[in-house]
Amino acid sequence: MASQREQQQSYSERPDLDVPDFEERCEFVLERIDNNIDKYRTSFPSSATGPEMDYDEWDVTDWTPSFWTGMLWLAYEHTGDEKYREVAEGHLDAYEDRLENTEHIMEGTLTHDIGFLYSLSAVAQYRLTGNERARQVGLFATDRLVDRFHDAPGIIQAWGDHRDPDDVEYGSTIVDSIMNLPLLYWASEETGYDRYRTIADIHAEQLAEHFVRDDYSTYHVYKFDVETGEPIRHRAERGANYDSESCWARGQAWAVYGFPLAYRYSGNEAFREMGRNVTEYYLNNLPEDHVPRWDFGAPEDHIRDSSSAAIAASGLIELRPVFLQVTPIASGI
């Protein structure tokens, strides 16, 4: 593994990427979207592949459907081609149903991932088309997310029934949740309602205080006492961590991306500094090919996580004005 000094230096220079290179890569992505647009016109790719590296067709109740919808909106924004807009707009019914359908609510599909789901679907649609119904769906989703906020600990509960003290997940949140805060910030800007922004700020502050270790690696899950607000314990979740004290690479990447986003909306310098710190940990623990192991504590020959690398790259774009004094690659990103 490269030394910390060498690893940081490798990111201190602007990548050799010009406009034709960028356009070529965009064409590659658009080709992939085009190859899938008919298959996933009214459904969504599964969140994981099968043995043949193919994706099943799933409904809207998983945590990743908006990644597909969001790619369609990006494709429409980049090209202006109505075929992308048509399919993406057709998804709005499913997202609205997810918020309103009692069966979905009882099945526990309205988790902290509401921010992922509706920022990339309803909010993206409203921003690009001005569709008032999409705006209302985005605001409805915001209120569903706010319902999961516990005042005493100042956290948005990740999963489970946030009204039931006997639920095993009562008072638990996850590092991924920082990526759901832009929905709250957007809603605050859109409505002038300060509580949305306040909840986002408080939740981000609690993540910074309790999830980030002294070396700026991150815990995965933390449980709080909902009545007193006291932190209870951290834990690894569902096999994501190599062990209870190691650092899940994708969780670290969510922090790399999420804290700069929180800074962009709030202007809180502490979030920008935390973004820089968790990013330095991330970069300093990468192997030479820059694709992290799924857990930074795992042996070097363990499985890699390219999704973590992609998330962190997006975070580096957010951090570009301050991190290692990197010159912006392009304006307006």
Short mmCIF file of C-alpha atoms in Angstrom, two decimals:
data_model
loop_
_atom_site.label_atom_id
_atom_site.label_comp_id
_atom_site.label_asym_id
_atom_site.label_seq_id
_atom_site.Cartn_x
_atom_site.Cartn_y
_atom_site.Cartn_z
CA MET A 1 0.00 0.00 0.00
CA ALA A 2 1.23 3.49 -0.81
CA SER A 3 2.28 5.71 2.08
CA GLN A 4 -0.13 8.37 3.28
CA ARG A 5 2.01 11.09 1.73
CA GLU A 6 2.20 9.28 -1.62
CA GLN A 7 -1.52 8.48 -1.58
CA GLN A 8 -2.53 12.09 -0.94
CA GLN A 9 -0.08 13.37 -3.57
CA SER A 10 -1.61 11.05 -6.16
CA TYR A 11 -4.87 13.00 -5.83
CA SER A 12 -3.35 16.46 -5.74
CA GLU A 13 -3.12 16.90 -9.50
CA ARG A 14 -5.90 17.42 -11.98
CA PRO A 15 -6.82 14.25 -13.91
CA ASP A 16 -5.86 14.16 -17.58
CA LEU A 17 -9.46 14.42 -18.83
CA ASP A 18 -10.62 16.74 -21.60
CA VAL A 19 -14.04 17.41 -23.10
CA PRO A 20 -13.83 14.69 -25.81
CA ASP A 21 -12.89 12.15 -23.12
CA PHE A 22 -15.85 13.23 -21.02
CA GLU A 23 -18.23 13.01 -23.96
CA GLU A 24 -16.96 9.55 -24.84
CA ARG A 25 -17.64 8.34 -21.31
CA CYS A 26 -21.10 9.90 -21.36
CA GLU A 27 -21.88 8.08 -24.59
CA PHE A 28 -20.86 4.81 -22.95
CA VAL A 29 -23.26 5.44 -20.06
CA LEU A 30 -26.08 6.50 -22.39
CA GLU A 31 -25.61 3.32 -24.41
CA ARG A 32 -26.02 1.25 -21.24
CA ILE A 33 -29.17 3.17 -20.31
CA ASP A 34 -30.58 2.73 -23.81
CA ASN A 35 -29.95 -1.01 -23.65
CA ASN A 36 -32.09 -1.24 -20.50
CA ILE A 37 -34.76 1.39 -21.01
CA ASP A 38 -37.39 -0.94 -22.45
CA LYS A 39 -36.85 -3.66 -19.87
CA TYR A 40 -37.18 -1.25 -16.95
CA ARG A 41 -39.88 1.02 -18.33
CA THR A 42 -42.33 0.27 -15.51
CA SER A 43 -40.07 -1.71 -13.16
CA PHE A 44 -36.65 -1.21 -11.60
CA PRO A 45 -33.36 -3.15 -11.57
CA SER A 46 -32.80 -5.27 -8.48
CA SER A 47 -30.31 -3.95 -5.96
CA ALA A 48 -27.95 -6.90 -6.54
CA THR A 49 -27.10 -9.20 -9.42
CA GLY A 50 -27.71 -12.90 -9.70
CA PRO A 51 -25.16 -15.63 -10.55
CA GLU A 52 -25.12 -14.57 -14.20
CA MET A 53 -24.42 -10.94 -13.28
CA ASP A 54 -27.89 -9.92 -14.44
CA TYR A 55 -30.53 -7.84 -12.70
CA ASP A 56 -34.05 -8.95 -11.88
CA GLU A 57 -37.05 -6.69 -12.39
CA TRP A 58 -38.26 -5.38 -9.04
CA ASP A 59 -40.97 -3.02 -7.92
CA VAL A 60 -40.47 0.32 -6.16
CA THR A 61 -40.28 -1.05 -2.61
CA ASP A 62 -36.51 -1.66 -2.44
CA TRP A 63 -33.97 1.03 -1.45
CA THR A 64 -32.34 1.53 -4.89
CA PRO A 65 -35.09 2.12 -7.54
CA SER A 66 -34.39 5.85 -7.69
CA PHE A 67 -30.84 5.18 -8.85
CA TRP A 68 -32.36 4.03 -12.14
CA THR A 69 -34.87 6.90 -12.24
CA GLY A 70 -32.09 9.34 -11.38
CA MET A 71 -29.93 8.08 -14.23
CA LEU A 72 -32.84 8.66 -16.61
CA TRP A 73 -33.20 12.24 -15.39
CA LEU A 74 -29.46 12.81 -15.78
CA ALA A 75 -29.63 11.39 -19.30
CA TYR A 76 -32.52 13.73 -20.10
CA GLU A 77 -30.70 16.72 -18.61
CA HIS A 78 -27.56 15.91 -20.62
CA THR A 79 -29.22 15.15 -23.97
CA GLY A 80 -32.68 16.73 -23.93
CA ASP A 81 -33.99 13.47 -25.42
CA GLU A 82 -37.66 13.04 -24.50
CA LYS A 83 -37.43 9.24 -24.34
CA TYR A 84 -35.60 9.49 -21.01
CA ARG A 85 -38.08 12.00 -19.63
CA GLU A 86 -41.04 9.88 -20.69
CA VAL A 87 -39.89 6.80 -18.79
CA ALA A 88 -38.74 8.75 -15.72
CA GLU A 89 -42.05 10.65 -15.50
CA GLY A 90 -43.88 7.34 -15.72
CA HIS A 91 -42.23 6.25 -12.47
CA LEU A 92 -43.85 8.97 -10.38
CA ASP A 93 -47.05 6.96 -9.80
CA ALA A 94 -45.05 4.16 -8.19
CA TYR A 95 -43.15 6.54 -5.91
CA GLU A 96 -46.36 8.25 -4.83
CA ASP A 97 -48.01 4.89 -4.17
CA ARG A 98 -45.10 3.89 -1.97
CA LEU A 99 -45.81 6.85 0.30
CA GLU A 100 -49.57 6.35 0.45
CA ASN A 101 -50.06 2.59 0.31
CA THR A 102 -50.80 1.25 3.79
CA GLU A 103 -49.39 -2.16 2.84
CA HIS A 104 -46.03 -0.59 1.98
CA ILE A 105 -45.99 1.30 5.25
CA MET A 106 -46.74 -1.83 7.27
CA GLU A 107 -44.00 -3.72 5.42
CA GLY A 108 -41.48 -1.16 6.64
CA THR A 109 -40.47 0.22 3.25
CA LEU A 110 -40.50 3.83 4.48
CA THR A 111 -37.04 3.88 6.02
CA HIS A 112 -34.29 6.52 6.16
CA ASP A 113 -33.75 5.74 2.46
CA ILE A 114 -36.70 8.01 1.65
CA GLY A 115 -34.12 10.71 0.97
CA PHE A 116 -32.31 8.57 -1.60
CA LEU A 117 -35.59 7.61 -3.22
CA TYR A 118 -37.27 10.96 -3.64
CA SER A 119 -34.34 13.32 -4.21
CA LEU A 120 -33.43 11.37 -7.34
CA SER A 121 -36.99 10.89 -8.55
CA ALA A 122 -39.66 13.41 -7.55
CA VAL A 123 -37.31 16.28 -6.68
CA ALA A 124 -35.21 15.73 -9.81
CA GLN A 125 -38.39 15.75 -11.90
CA TYR A 126 -39.60 18.98 -10.32
CA ARG A 127 -36.26 20.71 -10.75
CA LEU A 128 -36.00 19.75 -14.42
CA THR A 129 -39.63 20.10 -15.51
CA GLY A 130 -41.39 22.26 -12.93
CA ASN A 131 -44.04 19.58 -12.45
CA GLU A 132 -46.11 20.61 -9.41
CA ARG A 133 -47.27 17.09 -8.66
CA ALA A 134 -43.64 15.94 -8.44
CA ARG A 135 -42.98 18.79 -6.01
CA GLN A 136 -45.86 17.68 -3.81
CA VAL A 137 -44.65 14.07 -3.84
CA GLY A 138 -41.20 15.29 -2.79
CA LEU A 139 -42.66 17.29 0.08
CA PHE A 140 -44.88 14.37 1.12
CA ALA A 141 -41.76 12.19 1.24
CA THR A 142 -40.00 14.82 3.35
CA ASP A 143 -42.75 14.65 5.94
CA ARG A 144 -42.49 10.85 6.00
CA LEU A 145 -38.76 11.22 6.70
CA VAL A 146 -39.36 13.81 9.42
CA ASP A 147 -41.74 11.36 11.11
CA ARG A 148 -38.71 9.17 11.80
CA PHE A 149 -36.83 11.89 13.72
CA HIS A 150 -36.36 11.42 17.47
CA ASP A 151 -35.90 14.75 19.24
CA ALA A 152 -33.93 13.66 22.32
CA PRO A 153 -31.05 11.89 20.55
CA GLY A 154 -31.42 14.11 17.49
CA ILE A 155 -31.38 11.28 14.97
CA ILE A 156 -33.51 9.93 12.14
CA GLN A 157 -34.26 6.27 12.85
CA ALA A 158 -32.95 4.09 10.04
CA TRP A 159 -35.30 1.11 9.98
CA GLY A 160 -38.08 -0.50 11.97
CA ASP A 161 -41.14 1.03 13.58
CA HIS A 162 -40.11 4.43 14.93
CA ARG A 163 -43.26 4.51 17.09
CA ASP A 164 -42.65 1.20 18.86
CA PRO A 165 -40.18 1.16 21.78
CA ASP A 166 -40.12 -2.65 21.58
CA ASP A 167 -38.87 -2.65 18.01
CA VAL A 168 -35.31 -3.96 17.89
CA GLU A 169 -34.29 -0.99 15.71
CA TYR A 170 -35.92 1.65 17.91
CA GLY A 171 -33.44 4.53 18.23
CA SER A 172 -30.92 3.14 15.72
CA THR A 173 -29.45 5.03 12.80
CA ILE A 174 -26.78 4.36 10.20
CA VAL A 175 -23.91 6.25 8.57
CA ASP A 176 -25.67 5.96 5.17
CA SER A 177 -28.40 8.23 6.49
CA ILE A 178 -26.32 11.35 5.88
CA MET A 179 -27.07 10.91 2.18
CA ASN A 180 -30.79 11.37 2.84
CA LEU A 181 -30.44 14.87 4.28
CA PRO A 182 -30.51 16.79 0.95
CA LEU A 183 -34.24 16.04 0.74
CA LEU A 184 -34.77 17.93 4.00
CA TYR A 185 -32.59 20.84 2.91
CA TRP A 186 -34.43 21.04 -0.42
CA ALA A 187 -37.81 21.06 1.30
CA SER A 188 -36.70 23.81 3.65
CA GLU A 189 -35.57 25.97 0.73
CA GLU A 190 -38.77 25.19 -1.17
CA THR A 191 -41.21 25.93 1.66
CA GLY A 192 -39.32 28.26 4.00
CA TYR A 193 -40.04 25.80 6.84
CA ASP A 194 -36.94 25.91 9.05
CA ARG A 195 -37.65 22.68 10.93
CA TYR A 196 -36.66 20.60 7.91
CA ARG A 197 -33.23 22.26 7.83
CA THR A 198 -32.85 22.07 11.60
CA ILE A 199 -33.48 18.32 11.64
CA ALA A 200 -30.93 17.82 8.87
CA ASP A 201 -28.31 19.89 10.73
CA ILE A 202 -28.88 18.13 14.05
CA HIS A 203 -28.76 14.67 12.50
CA ALA A 204 -25.51 15.46 10.67
CA GLU A 205 -24.01 16.81 13.89
CA GLN A 206 -24.89 13.61 15.73
CA LEU A 207 -23.32 11.49 13.00
CA ALA A 208 -20.15 13.57 13.19
CA GLU A 209 -19.99 13.25 16.97
CA HIS A 210 -20.82 9.57 17.41
CA PHE A 211 -20.06 7.80 14.13
CA VAL A 212 -16.63 9.20 13.31
CA ARG A 213 -13.76 7.69 15.28
CA ASP A 214 -10.61 9.54 16.36
CA ASP A 215 -8.81 8.37 13.21
CA TYR A 216 -11.78 9.55 11.07
CA SER A 217 -12.93 6.07 10.13
CA THR A 218 -16.64 5.47 10.71
CA TYR A 219 -18.93 3.12 12.56
CA HIS A 220 -21.79 1.58 10.63
CA VAL A 221 -24.75 1.64 13.07
CA TYR A 222 -25.36 3.39 16.39
CA LYS A 223 -28.24 2.93 18.81
CA PHE A 224 -29.51 5.74 21.07
CA ASP A 225 -31.90 5.94 24.01
CA VAL A 226 -34.90 7.70 22.52
CA GLU A 227 -36.08 9.03 25.89
CA THR A 228 -32.80 10.38 27.29
CA GLY A 229 -30.92 10.91 24.06
CA GLU A 230 -27.87 9.05 25.38
CA PRO A 231 -25.83 6.94 22.94
CA ILE A 232 -26.03 3.25 23.83
CA ARG A 233 -23.70 1.30 21.56
CA HIS A 234 -22.40 0.92 18.04
CA ARG A 235 -22.54 -2.26 16.02
CA ALA A 236 -21.75 -3.76 12.64
CA GLU A 237 -24.81 -4.43 10.52
CA ARG A 238 -25.82 -7.49 8.53
CA GLY A 239 -22.37 -8.71 7.66
CA ALA A 240 -21.24 -5.42 6.13
CA ASN A 241 -18.22 -5.09 8.41
CA TYR A 242 -15.23 -7.42 8.63
CA ASP A 243 -15.49 -7.12 12.42
CA SER A 244 -17.18 -4.84 14.94
CA GLU A 245 -14.29 -2.33 15.04
CA SER A 246 -13.39 -2.27 11.35
CA CYS A 247 -14.54 0.25 8.75
CA TRP A 248 -16.99 -0.65 5.99
CA ALA A 249 -15.70 0.97 2.79
CA ARG A 250 -19.10 1.92 1.42
CA GLY A 251 -20.16 3.43 4.73
CA GLN A 252 -16.99 5.53 4.77
CA ALA A 253 -17.77 6.62 1.20
CA TRP A 254 -21.25 7.77 2.24
CA ALA A 255 -19.54 9.99 4.81
CA VAL A 256 -17.07 11.24 2.17
CA TYR A 257 -20.02 12.31 0.00
CA GLY A 258 -22.58 13.18 2.66
CA PHE A 259 -20.72 15.67 4.83
CA PRO A 260 -19.78 17.91 1.87
CA LEU A 261 -23.41 17.80 0.73
CA ALA A 262 -24.51 18.87 4.20
CA TYR A 263 -21.98 21.71 4.00
CA ARG A 264 -23.27 22.78 0.58
CA TYR A 265 -26.79 23.22 1.93
CA SER A 266 -26.05 24.44 5.45
CA GLY A 267 -22.83 26.43 5.09
CA ASN A 268 -21.64 24.81 8.33
CA GLU A 269 -17.83 24.77 8.12
CA ALA A 270 -17.67 21.85 10.56
CA PHE A 271 -19.34 19.62 7.96
CA ARG A 272 -16.84 20.63 5.29
CA GLU A 273 -13.92 19.94 7.64
CA MET A 274 -15.40 16.57 8.60
CA GLY A 275 -15.77 15.77 4.93
CA ARG A 276 -12.10 16.49 4.42
CA ASN A 277 -11.08 14.37 7.40
CA VAL A 278 -13.10 11.27 6.49
CA THR A 279 -11.85 11.62 2.91
CA GLU A 280 -8.23 11.66 4.03
CA TYR A 281 -8.83 8.42 5.92
CA TYR A 282 -10.43 6.92 2.83
CA LEU A 283 -7.63 7.92 0.46
CA ASN A 284 -4.89 6.94 2.86
CA ASN A 285 -6.28 3.39 3.10
CA LEU A 286 -6.77 2.67 -0.59
CA PRO A 287 -4.68 0.08 -2.44
CA GLU A 288 -2.56 1.18 -5.37
CA ASP A 289 -5.35 0.68 -7.93
CA HIS A 290 -7.68 2.97 -5.90
CA VAL A 291 -10.51 0.40 -5.59
CA PRO A 292 -11.10 -0.30 -1.88
CA ARG A 293 -11.60 -3.64 -0.23
CA TRP A 294 -15.21 -3.98 0.95
CA ASP A 295 -13.92 -3.30 4.47
CA PHE A 296 -10.73 -1.41 5.26
CA GLY A 297 -10.01 -3.88 8.04
CA ALA A 298 -10.26 -6.92 5.79
CA PRO A 299 -7.14 -8.70 4.46
CA GLU A 300 -5.73 -7.30 1.25
CA ASP A 301 -6.96 -10.22 -0.88
CA HIS A 302 -10.62 -9.69 0.06
CA ILE A 303 -13.47 -8.61 -2.22
CA ARG A 304 -13.29 -5.10 -3.69
CA ASP A 305 -16.15 -2.60 -3.67
CA SER A 306 -16.27 -0.46 -6.81
CA SER A 307 -19.55 1.10 -5.65
CA SER A 308 -17.67 2.57 -2.69
CA ALA A 309 -15.10 4.02 -5.10
CA ALA A 310 -17.84 5.61 -7.24
CA ILE A 311 -19.53 7.17 -4.21
CA ALA A 312 -16.22 8.55 -2.92
CA ALA A 313 -15.42 10.00 -6.36
CA SER A 314 -18.69 11.96 -6.20
CA GLY A 315 -17.72 13.19 -2.76
CA LEU A 316 -14.35 14.37 -4.09
CA ILE A 317 -16.18 16.49 -6.66
CA GLU A 318 -18.09 18.14 -3.81
CA LEU A 319 -14.84 18.72 -1.93
CA ARG A 320 -12.78 19.94 -4.88
CA PRO A 321 -12.54 23.63 -3.82
CA VAL A 322 -10.92 22.74 -0.49
CA PHE A 323 -9.45 19.25 -0.53
CA LEU A 324 -5.74 19.28 -1.38
CA GLN A 325 -6.31 22.51 -3.33
CA VAL A 326 -7.39 20.51 -6.41
CA THR A 327 -8.28 22.69 -9.41
CA PRO A 328 -11.91 22.12 -10.48
CA ILE A 329 -12.19 19.79 -13.48
CA ALA A 330 -15.11 21.70 -14.94
CA SER A 331 -17.36 24.54 -13.89
CA GLY A 332 -20.94 24.04 -12.94
CA ILE A 333 -20.69 20.47 -11.61
#
